[in-house]
Amino acid sequence: MLLAAACQMTSTDDKPRNVRRAEELVAEAVKRGATLIGLPENFTFMGADADKPTMAEPLDGPTLTRMGELAKKLNVTLLAGTILEGGAPGGRYYNSSALFGPDGKRVAIYRKIHLFDVDIADGARYRESEAVAPGSDVVVANGPARLGLSVCYDLRFPELYRRMSKQGAELLFVPAAFTHLTGLAHWEPLLRARAIENLAYVVAPAQVGWHSEKRQTWGHAHVIDPWGQVLATAGAGEGVAVAPVDLEYLAKVRRELPALSHRVLD
């Protein structure tokens, strides 16, 4: 049976350290039997906006090249969370997620569509669009299952996931860096809702803990089944959540509750 893993890490402004830690967590997931593995949003860098120009890379840059080599070395399908991809309009960046196959080749790129421009009740202010440009493409890729790609704030927009399920998505990736305040209230309910309404597995890698004096994330990386059951969670520290993805069970659930075929409005 396919085992999926959602990695959870505390990235900082130390990019080399973050990349090494990501590799360690992927290796830990492999030791536990996982062959489909996801890293969280911003796995290479969680720091000040002023540092972003030096942290951005092209898709063929050193970090994603390294992730492709890691996927090949370990013979796994690897979602490389997100990196800052240079070259977006207006001198901005894309928040880009790269999927690699077991041969190390890049299977797909998803650029985060919905950007986090929010004033949180705890006083924190986020303006992702000041540095990041939105993507526009809905991405569903072939792998050990049909894999729908999304990132963090996308989770609040169910129409994106309906588009993915209409394109045959069986498993939804949601690498994230949810704030502690919003994660406490909404992270698990939203993940379970996306799984239930799309009759799909959800694999949600996460950032956790304090990344700087001003930024704290919720963690609780999850693997959730198409019935909305939480199969595994990484809790409140760095680690890996590993659980089975059973495509025969998925097909059974979709046969017995054929809601996807009953959709009327697009």
PDB file of C-alpha atoms in Angstrom:
ATOM      1  CA  MET A   1       0.000   0.000   0.000  1.00  0.00           C
ATOM      2  CA  LEU A   2       1.161   3.526  -0.789  1.00  0.00           C
ATOM      3  CA  LEU A   3       2.413   5.425   2.260  1.00  0.00           C
ATOM      4  CA  ALA A   4       2.291   9.235   2.203  1.00  0.00           C
ATOM      5  CA  ALA A   5       4.208  11.585   4.479  1.00  0.00           C
ATOM      6  CA  ALA A   6       3.663  15.221   5.435  1.00  0.00           C
ATOM      7  CA  CYS A   7       6.852  16.787   6.789  1.00  0.00           C
ATOM      8  CA  GLN A   8       6.769  19.477   9.457  1.00  0.00           C
ATOM      9  CA  MET A   9       9.643  21.859  10.051  1.00  0.00           C
ATOM     10  CA  THR A  10      10.631  25.183  11.631  1.00  0.00           C
ATOM     11  CA  SER A  11      12.335  27.090   8.846  1.00  0.00           C
ATOM     12  CA  THR A  12      14.236  30.301   9.611  1.00  0.00           C
ATOM     13  CA  ASP A  13      16.369  32.775   7.676  1.00  0.00           C
ATOM     14  CA  ASP A  14      19.220  30.213   7.576  1.00  0.00           C
ATOM     15  CA  LYS A  15      18.682  28.739   4.130  1.00  0.00           C
ATOM     16  CA  PRO A  16      21.479  26.105   4.157  1.00  0.00           C
ATOM     17  CA  ARG A  17      20.271  24.818   7.517  1.00  0.00           C
ATOM     18  CA  ASN A  18      16.662  24.705   6.287  1.00  0.00           C
ATOM     19  CA  VAL A  19      17.570  22.670   3.201  1.00  0.00           C
ATOM     20  CA  ARG A  20      19.605  20.205   5.279  1.00  0.00           C
ATOM     21  CA  ARG A  21      16.730  19.822   7.729  1.00  0.00           C
ATOM     22  CA  ALA A  22      14.303  19.216   4.869  1.00  0.00           C
ATOM     23  CA  GLU A  23      16.554  16.438   3.570  1.00  0.00           C
ATOM     24  CA  GLU A  24      16.682  14.884   7.047  1.00  0.00           C
ATOM     25  CA  LEU A  25      12.902  14.849   7.343  1.00  0.00           C
ATOM     26  CA  VAL A  26      12.473  13.318   3.895  1.00  0.00           C
ATOM     27  CA  ALA A  27      14.987  10.622   4.851  1.00  0.00           C
ATOM     28  CA  GLU A  28      13.051   9.997   8.079  1.00  0.00           C
ATOM     29  CA  ALA A  29       9.847   9.591   6.086  1.00  0.00           C
ATOM     30  CA  VAL A  30      11.551   7.061   3.811  1.00  0.00           C
ATOM     31  CA  LYS A  31      12.754   5.084   6.833  1.00  0.00           C
ATOM     32  CA  ARG A  32       9.116   4.858   7.896  1.00  0.00           C
ATOM     33  CA  GLY A  33       8.144   3.463   4.498  1.00  0.00           C
ATOM     34  CA  ALA A  34       6.807   6.557   2.747  1.00  0.00           C
ATOM     35  CA  THR A  35       7.193   6.873  -1.026  1.00  0.00           C
ATOM     36  CA  LEU A  36       5.034   9.981  -1.518  1.00  0.00           C
ATOM     37  CA  ILE A  37       6.441  12.844   0.558  1.00  0.00           C
ATOM     38  CA  GLY A  38       5.665  16.545   0.918  1.00  0.00           C
ATOM     39  CA  LEU A  39       7.667  19.421   2.404  1.00  0.00           C
ATOM     40  CA  PRO A  40       5.965  22.579   3.734  1.00  0.00           C
ATOM     41  CA  GLU A  41       5.530  26.027   2.239  1.00  0.00           C
ATOM     42  CA  ASN A  42       8.661  28.205   2.454  1.00  0.00           C
ATOM     43  CA  PHE A  43      10.770  25.226   3.460  1.00  0.00           C
ATOM     44  CA  THR A  44      13.952  27.025   2.333  1.00  0.00           C
ATOM     45  CA  PHE A  45      13.333  30.388   3.990  1.00  0.00           C
ATOM     46  CA  MET A  46      11.147  32.028   6.640  1.00  0.00           C
ATOM     47  CA  GLY A  47      12.638  35.479   7.232  1.00  0.00           C
ATOM     48  CA  ALA A  48      12.408  39.210   6.584  1.00  0.00           C
ATOM     49  CA  ASP A  49      11.143  40.576   3.267  1.00  0.00           C
ATOM     50  CA  ALA A  50      14.385  42.512   2.847  1.00  0.00           C
ATOM     51  CA  ASP A  51      16.245  39.203   2.516  1.00  0.00           C
ATOM     52  CA  LYS A  52      14.004  37.788  -0.217  1.00  0.00           C
ATOM     53  CA  PRO A  53      16.038  39.019  -3.206  1.00  0.00           C
ATOM     54  CA  THR A  54      18.990  36.918  -2.068  1.00  0.00           C
ATOM     55  CA  MET A  55      16.808  33.886  -1.353  1.00  0.00           C
ATOM     56  CA  ALA A  56      14.953  33.693  -4.677  1.00  0.00           C
ATOM     57  CA  GLU A  57      16.010  31.096  -7.258  1.00  0.00           C
ATOM     58  CA  PRO A  58      15.026  29.953 -10.746  1.00  0.00           C
ATOM     59  CA  LEU A  59      13.371  26.574 -11.152  1.00  0.00           C
ATOM     60  CA  ASP A  60      16.679  25.091 -12.279  1.00  0.00           C
ATOM     61  CA  GLY A  61      18.517  26.666  -9.343  1.00  0.00           C
ATOM     62  CA  PRO A  62      20.493  24.796  -6.670  1.00  0.00           C
ATOM     63  CA  THR A  63      17.650  24.029  -4.260  1.00  0.00           C
ATOM     64  CA  LEU A  64      15.232  22.366  -6.666  1.00  0.00           C
ATOM     65  CA  THR A  65      18.114  20.638  -8.418  1.00  0.00           C
ATOM     66  CA  ARG A  66      19.047  19.202  -5.041  1.00  0.00           C
ATOM     67  CA  MET A  67      15.458  18.138  -4.365  1.00  0.00           C
ATOM     68  CA  GLY A  68      15.288  16.344  -7.692  1.00  0.00           C
ATOM     69  CA  GLU A  69      18.493  14.513  -6.898  1.00  0.00           C
ATOM     70  CA  LEU A  70      17.096  13.584  -3.467  1.00  0.00           C
ATOM     71  CA  ALA A  71      13.896  12.175  -5.007  1.00  0.00           C
ATOM     72  CA  LYS A  72      15.971  10.043  -7.379  1.00  0.00           C
ATOM     73  CA  LYS A  73      18.396   8.889  -4.694  1.00  0.00           C
ATOM     74  CA  LEU A  74      15.578   7.787  -2.403  1.00  0.00           C
ATOM     75  CA  ASN A  75      13.275   6.595  -5.218  1.00  0.00           C
ATOM     76  CA  VAL A  76      10.299   8.656  -4.047  1.00  0.00           C
ATOM     77  CA  THR A  77       7.762  11.129  -5.368  1.00  0.00           C
ATOM     78  CA  LEU A  78       8.638  14.399  -3.638  1.00  0.00           C
ATOM     79  CA  LEU A  79       6.729  17.658  -3.362  1.00  0.00           C
ATOM     80  CA  ALA A  80       9.325  20.340  -2.650  1.00  0.00           C
ATOM     81  CA  GLY A  81       7.059  22.557  -0.542  1.00  0.00           C
ATOM     82  CA  THR A  82       7.512  26.038  -1.943  1.00  0.00           C
ATOM     83  CA  ILE A  83      10.473  28.197  -2.838  1.00  0.00           C
ATOM     84  CA  LEU A  84      10.698  31.839  -3.897  1.00  0.00           C
ATOM     85  CA  GLU A  85      10.957  31.663  -7.671  1.00  0.00           C
ATOM     86  CA  GLY A  86      12.504  34.735  -9.265  1.00  0.00           C
ATOM     87  CA  GLY A  87      11.316  36.405 -12.439  1.00  0.00           C
ATOM     88  CA  ALA A  88       7.693  37.303 -11.685  1.00  0.00           C
ATOM     89  CA  PRO A  89       6.227  40.548 -13.096  1.00  0.00           C
ATOM     90  CA  GLY A  90       6.975  43.808 -11.328  1.00  0.00           C
ATOM     91  CA  GLY A  91      10.194  42.594  -9.761  1.00  0.00           C
ATOM     92  CA  ARG A  92       8.256  40.194  -7.546  1.00  0.00           C
ATOM     93  CA  TYR A  93       8.533  36.424  -7.042  1.00  0.00           C
ATOM     94  CA  TYR A  94       6.314  33.393  -7.337  1.00  0.00           C
ATOM     95  CA  ASN A  95       5.630  31.150  -4.359  1.00  0.00           C
ATOM     96  CA  SER A  96       6.282  27.958  -6.291  1.00  0.00           C
ATOM     97  CA  SER A  97       5.775  24.308  -5.471  1.00  0.00           C
ATOM     98  CA  ALA A  98       7.710  21.674  -7.454  1.00  0.00           C
ATOM     99  CA  LEU A  99       6.780  18.011  -7.794  1.00  0.00           C
ATOM    100  CA  PHE A 100       9.507  15.459  -8.607  1.00  0.00           C
ATOM    101  CA  GLY A 101       9.118  11.846  -9.652  1.00  0.00           C
ATOM    102  CA  PRO A 102      11.254   8.907  -8.460  1.00  0.00           C
ATOM    103  CA  ASP A 103      13.488   9.423 -11.495  1.00  0.00           C
ATOM    104  CA  GLY A 104      14.365  12.879 -10.206  1.00  0.00           C
ATOM    105  CA  LYS A 105      12.629  14.673 -13.068  1.00  0.00           C
ATOM    106  CA  ARG A 106      10.324  17.595 -12.394  1.00  0.00           C
ATOM    107  CA  VAL A 107       6.736  16.495 -13.003  1.00  0.00           C
ATOM    108  CA  ALA A 108       4.898  19.762 -12.325  1.00  0.00           C
ATOM    109  CA  ILE A 109       5.155  23.317 -11.036  1.00  0.00           C
ATOM    110  CA  TYR A 110       2.351  25.078  -9.183  1.00  0.00           C
ATOM    111  CA  ARG A 111       2.542  28.794  -8.430  1.00  0.00           C
ATOM    112  CA  LYS A 112       0.375  29.847  -5.486  1.00  0.00           C
ATOM    113  CA  ILE A 113      -2.773  31.560  -6.733  1.00  0.00           C
ATOM    114  CA  HIS A 114      -4.317  33.084  -3.591  1.00  0.00           C
ATOM    115  CA  LEU A 115      -2.020  35.482  -1.725  1.00  0.00           C
ATOM    116  CA  PHE A 116      -2.213  36.150   2.016  1.00  0.00           C
ATOM    117  CA  ASP A 117      -2.975  39.870   2.467  1.00  0.00           C
ATOM    118  CA  VAL A 118      -4.522  39.861   5.934  1.00  0.00           C
ATOM    119  CA  ASP A 119      -4.487  41.738   9.243  1.00  0.00           C
ATOM    120  CA  ILE A 120      -4.696  39.059  11.950  1.00  0.00           C
ATOM    121  CA  ALA A 121      -6.584  39.650  15.198  1.00  0.00           C
ATOM    122  CA  ASP A 122      -3.370  39.173  17.200  1.00  0.00           C
ATOM    123  CA  GLY A 123      -1.943  42.317  15.590  1.00  0.00           C
ATOM    124  CA  ALA A 124       0.182  40.674  12.897  1.00  0.00           C
ATOM    125  CA  ARG A 125       0.013  42.136   9.383  1.00  0.00           C
ATOM    126  CA  TYR A 126       0.690  40.075   6.268  1.00  0.00           C
ATOM    127  CA  ARG A 127       0.965  41.445   2.726  1.00  0.00           C
ATOM    128  CA  GLU A 128       2.201  38.555   0.608  1.00  0.00           C
ATOM    129  CA  SER A 129       1.316  40.362  -2.620  1.00  0.00           C
ATOM    130  CA  GLU A 130       3.898  43.077  -1.944  1.00  0.00           C
ATOM    131  CA  ALA A 131       6.676  40.603  -2.766  1.00  0.00           C
ATOM    132  CA  VAL A 132       4.842  37.723  -4.469  1.00  0.00           C
ATOM    133  CA  ALA A 133       2.915  37.606  -7.742  1.00  0.00           C
ATOM    134  CA  PRO A 134      -0.042  35.209  -8.047  1.00  0.00           C
ATOM    135  CA  GLY A 135      -0.008  32.199 -10.308  1.00  0.00           C
ATOM    136  CA  SER A 136      -2.971  31.389 -12.521  1.00  0.00           C
ATOM    137  CA  ASP A 137      -2.852  27.700 -13.457  1.00  0.00           C
ATOM    138  CA  VAL A 138      -4.765  24.893 -11.759  1.00  0.00           C
ATOM    139  CA  VAL A 139      -2.363  21.952 -11.595  1.00  0.00           C
ATOM    140  CA  VAL A 140      -3.193  18.245 -11.351  1.00  0.00           C
ATOM    141  CA  ALA A 141      -0.226  15.962 -12.026  1.00  0.00           C
ATOM    142  CA  ASN A 142       0.295  12.248 -12.561  1.00  0.00           C
ATOM    143  CA  GLY A 143       2.146  10.284  -9.905  1.00  0.00           C
ATOM    144  CA  PRO A 144       1.280   7.303  -7.730  1.00  0.00           C
ATOM    145  CA  ALA A 145      -2.180   8.940  -7.767  1.00  0.00           C
ATOM    146  CA  ARG A 146      -3.654  11.958  -9.519  1.00  0.00           C
ATOM    147  CA  LEU A 147      -2.110  14.756  -7.434  1.00  0.00           C
ATOM    148  CA  GLY A 148      -3.732  18.181  -7.053  1.00  0.00           C
ATOM    149  CA  LEU A 149      -1.334  20.959  -6.032  1.00  0.00           C
ATOM    150  CA  SER A 150      -2.185  23.930  -3.814  1.00  0.00           C
ATOM    151  CA  VAL A 151      -0.497  26.078  -1.162  1.00  0.00           C
ATOM    152  CA  CYS A 152      -1.593  27.341   2.272  1.00  0.00           C
ATOM    153  CA  TYR A 153      -4.084  30.235   1.820  1.00  0.00           C
ATOM    154  CA  ASP A 154      -5.528  28.440  -1.215  1.00  0.00           C
ATOM    155  CA  LEU A 155      -7.188  26.172   1.351  1.00  0.00           C
ATOM    156  CA  ARG A 156      -9.865  28.816   2.001  1.00  0.00           C
ATOM    157  CA  PHE A 157     -11.039  28.786  -1.619  1.00  0.00           C
ATOM    158  CA  PRO A 158     -12.998  25.567  -2.260  1.00  0.00           C
ATOM    159  CA  GLU A 159     -13.602  26.400  -5.912  1.00  0.00           C
ATOM    160  CA  LEU A 160      -9.922  25.700  -6.629  1.00  0.00           C
ATOM    161  CA  TYR A 161     -10.235  22.174  -5.236  1.00  0.00           C
ATOM    162  CA  ARG A 162     -13.454  21.575  -7.167  1.00  0.00           C
ATOM    163  CA  ARG A 163     -11.533  22.422 -10.326  1.00  0.00           C
ATOM    164  CA  MET A 164      -8.856  19.914  -9.316  1.00  0.00           C
ATOM    165  CA  SER A 165     -11.339  17.164  -8.498  1.00  0.00           C
ATOM    166  CA  LYS A 166     -13.043  17.775 -11.844  1.00  0.00           C
ATOM    167  CA  GLN A 167      -9.625  17.136 -13.426  1.00  0.00           C
ATOM    168  CA  GLY A 168      -9.416  13.801 -11.612  1.00  0.00           C
ATOM    169  CA  ALA A 169      -7.463  14.683  -8.469  1.00  0.00           C
ATOM    170  CA  GLU A 170      -7.379  11.807  -5.981  1.00  0.00           C
ATOM    171  CA  LEU A 171      -4.962  13.363  -3.499  1.00  0.00           C
ATOM    172  CA  LEU A 172      -4.686  17.060  -2.637  1.00  0.00           C
ATOM    173  CA  PHE A 173      -1.362  18.499  -1.494  1.00  0.00           C
ATOM    174  CA  VAL A 174      -1.562  21.551   0.814  1.00  0.00           C
ATOM    175  CA  PRO A 175       1.948  22.603   1.938  1.00  0.00           C
ATOM    176  CA  ALA A 176       1.424  25.468   4.366  1.00  0.00           C
ATOM    177  CA  ALA A 177       2.716  27.983   6.878  1.00  0.00           C
ATOM    178  CA  PHE A 178      -0.567  28.707   8.659  1.00  0.00           C
ATOM    179  CA  THR A 179      -0.364  31.341  11.382  1.00  0.00           C
ATOM    180  CA  HIS A 180      -0.754  30.044  14.926  1.00  0.00           C
ATOM    181  CA  LEU A 181      -3.973  31.991  15.522  1.00  0.00           C
ATOM    182  CA  THR A 182      -5.756  30.974  12.318  1.00  0.00           C
ATOM    183  CA  GLY A 183      -4.379  27.446  12.430  1.00  0.00           C
ATOM    184  CA  LEU A 184      -5.750  26.840  15.904  1.00  0.00           C
ATOM    185  CA  ALA A 185      -9.245  27.733  14.728  1.00  0.00           C
ATOM    186  CA  HIS A 186      -9.408  26.703  11.077  1.00  0.00           C
ATOM    187  CA  TRP A 187      -6.579  24.430   9.869  1.00  0.00           C
ATOM    188  CA  GLU A 188      -8.046  21.005  10.589  1.00  0.00           C
ATOM    189  CA  PRO A 189     -11.697  21.876   9.789  1.00  0.00           C
ATOM    190  CA  LEU A 190     -10.702  23.299   6.402  1.00  0.00           C
ATOM    191  CA  LEU A 191      -8.478  20.333   5.538  1.00  0.00           C
ATOM    192  CA  ARG A 192     -11.193  17.871   6.479  1.00  0.00           C
ATOM    193  CA  ALA A 193     -13.772  19.843   4.485  1.00  0.00           C
ATOM    194  CA  ARG A 194     -11.608  19.766   1.351  1.00  0.00           C
ATOM    195  CA  ALA A 195     -11.153  16.009   1.765  1.00  0.00           C
ATOM    196  CA  ILE A 196     -14.860  15.331   2.329  1.00  0.00           C
ATOM    197  CA  GLU A 197     -16.299  17.543  -0.395  1.00  0.00           C
ATOM    198  CA  ASN A 198     -13.842  16.283  -3.018  1.00  0.00           C
ATOM    199  CA  LEU A 199     -13.760  12.669  -1.795  1.00  0.00           C
ATOM    200  CA  ALA A 200      -9.968  12.824  -1.869  1.00  0.00           C
ATOM    201  CA  TYR A 201      -6.971  12.227   0.340  1.00  0.00           C
ATOM    202  CA  VAL A 202      -5.294  15.356   1.700  1.00  0.00           C
ATOM    203  CA  VAL A 203      -1.579  15.569   2.517  1.00  0.00           C
ATOM    204  CA  ALA A 204      -0.762  18.816   4.301  1.00  0.00           C
ATOM    205  CA  PRO A 205       2.885  19.463   5.258  1.00  0.00           C
ATOM    206  CA  ALA A 206       3.321  22.384   7.637  1.00  0.00           C
ATOM    207  CA  GLN A 207       5.581  24.941   9.221  1.00  0.00           C
ATOM    208  CA  VAL A 208       5.567  24.974  13.035  1.00  0.00           C
ATOM    209  CA  GLY A 209       6.743  27.133  15.925  1.00  0.00           C
ATOM    210  CA  TRP A 210       8.635  30.420  16.075  1.00  0.00           C
ATOM    211  CA  HIS A 211      10.506  31.456  12.932  1.00  0.00           C
ATOM    212  CA  SER A 212      11.411  34.921  14.197  1.00  0.00           C
ATOM    213  CA  GLU A 213      10.372  37.220  17.013  1.00  0.00           C
ATOM    214  CA  LYS A 214       7.243  38.162  15.079  1.00  0.00           C
ATOM    215  CA  ARG A 215       6.162  34.992  13.285  1.00  0.00           C
ATOM    216  CA  GLN A 216       4.712  31.819  14.752  1.00  0.00           C
ATOM    217  CA  THR A 217       3.024  29.026  12.794  1.00  0.00           C
ATOM    218  CA  TRP A 218       0.540  26.366  13.886  1.00  0.00           C
ATOM    219  CA  GLY A 219       2.050  23.106  12.607  1.00  0.00           C
ATOM    220  CA  HIS A 220      -0.079  19.970  12.894  1.00  0.00           C
ATOM    221  CA  ALA A 221       0.827  18.540   9.496  1.00  0.00           C
ATOM    222  CA  HIS A 222      -1.920  16.103   8.512  1.00  0.00           C
ATOM    223  CA  VAL A 223      -2.761  13.166   6.312  1.00  0.00           C
ATOM    224  CA  ILE A 224      -6.546  12.857   5.911  1.00  0.00           C
ATOM    225  CA  ASP A 225      -8.628  10.258   4.092  1.00  0.00           C
ATOM    226  CA  PRO A 226     -11.581  10.890   1.719  1.00  0.00           C
ATOM    227  CA  TRP A 227     -14.067  10.276   4.527  1.00  0.00           C
ATOM    228  CA  GLY A 228     -12.502  13.192   6.426  1.00  0.00           C
ATOM    229  CA  GLN A 229     -10.714  11.079   9.016  1.00  0.00           C
ATOM    230  CA  VAL A 230      -7.340  12.338  10.268  1.00  0.00           C
ATOM    231  CA  LEU A 231      -5.004   9.389   9.705  1.00  0.00           C
ATOM    232  CA  ALA A 232      -1.822  11.009  11.041  1.00  0.00           C
ATOM    233  CA  THR A 233      -0.654  14.330  12.458  1.00  0.00           C
ATOM    234  CA  ALA A 234       2.766  15.705  13.353  1.00  0.00           C
ATOM    235  CA  GLY A 235       1.544  17.684  16.364  1.00  0.00           C
ATOM    236  CA  ALA A 236       3.353  20.787  17.578  1.00  0.00           C
ATOM    237  CA  GLY A 237       7.012  20.048  16.791  1.00  0.00           C
ATOM    238  CA  GLU A 238       9.241  19.130  13.883  1.00  0.00           C
ATOM    239  CA  GLY A 239       8.603  15.664  12.507  1.00  0.00           C
ATOM    240  CA  VAL A 240       6.733  13.596   9.957  1.00  0.00           C
ATOM    241  CA  ALA A 241       3.117  12.418   9.715  1.00  0.00           C
ATOM    242  CA  VAL A 242       2.897   9.113   7.800  1.00  0.00           C
ATOM    243  CA  ALA A 243      -0.265   7.262   6.775  1.00  0.00           C
ATOM    244  CA  PRO A 244      -1.519   4.895   4.046  1.00  0.00           C
ATOM    245  CA  VAL A 245      -3.190   6.101   0.866  1.00  0.00           C
ATOM    246  CA  ASP A 246      -5.489   3.332  -0.333  1.00  0.00           C
ATOM    247  CA  LEU A 247      -6.758   4.001  -3.848  1.00  0.00           C
ATOM    248  CA  GLU A 248      -9.090   0.997  -3.720  1.00  0.00           C
ATOM    249  CA  TYR A 249     -10.720   2.497  -0.620  1.00  0.00           C
ATOM    250  CA  LEU A 250     -10.926   5.838  -2.416  1.00  0.00           C
ATOM    251  CA  ALA A 251     -12.712   4.204  -5.347  1.00  0.00           C
ATOM    252  CA  LYS A 252     -15.090   2.442  -2.942  1.00  0.00           C
ATOM    253  CA  VAL A 253     -15.994   5.698  -1.179  1.00  0.00           C
ATOM    254  CA  ARG A 254     -16.610   7.403  -4.509  1.00  0.00           C
ATOM    255  CA  ARG A 255     -18.843   4.538  -5.680  1.00  0.00           C
ATOM    256  CA  GLU A 256     -20.888   4.484  -2.485  1.00  0.00           C
ATOM    257  CA  LEU A 257     -21.193   8.278  -2.242  1.00  0.00           C
ATOM    258  CA  PRO A 258     -21.064   9.477  -5.867  1.00  0.00           C
ATOM    259  CA  ALA A 259     -21.355  13.169  -5.005  1.00  0.00           C
ATOM    260  CA  LEU A 260     -18.730  14.194  -7.570  1.00  0.00           C
ATOM    261  CA  SER A 261     -20.953  12.908 -10.365  1.00  0.00           C
ATOM    262  CA  HIS A 262     -23.971  14.797  -8.934  1.00  0.00           C
ATOM    263  CA  ARG A 263     -22.450  18.260  -9.352  1.00  0.00           C
ATOM    264  CA  VAL A 264     -24.774  20.625 -11.177  1.00  0.00           C
ATOM    265  CA  LEU A 265     -23.174  24.087 -10.892  1.00  0.00           C
ATOM    266  CA  ASP A 266     -19.632  24.896 -12.050  1.00  0.00           C
TER     267      ASP A 266
END
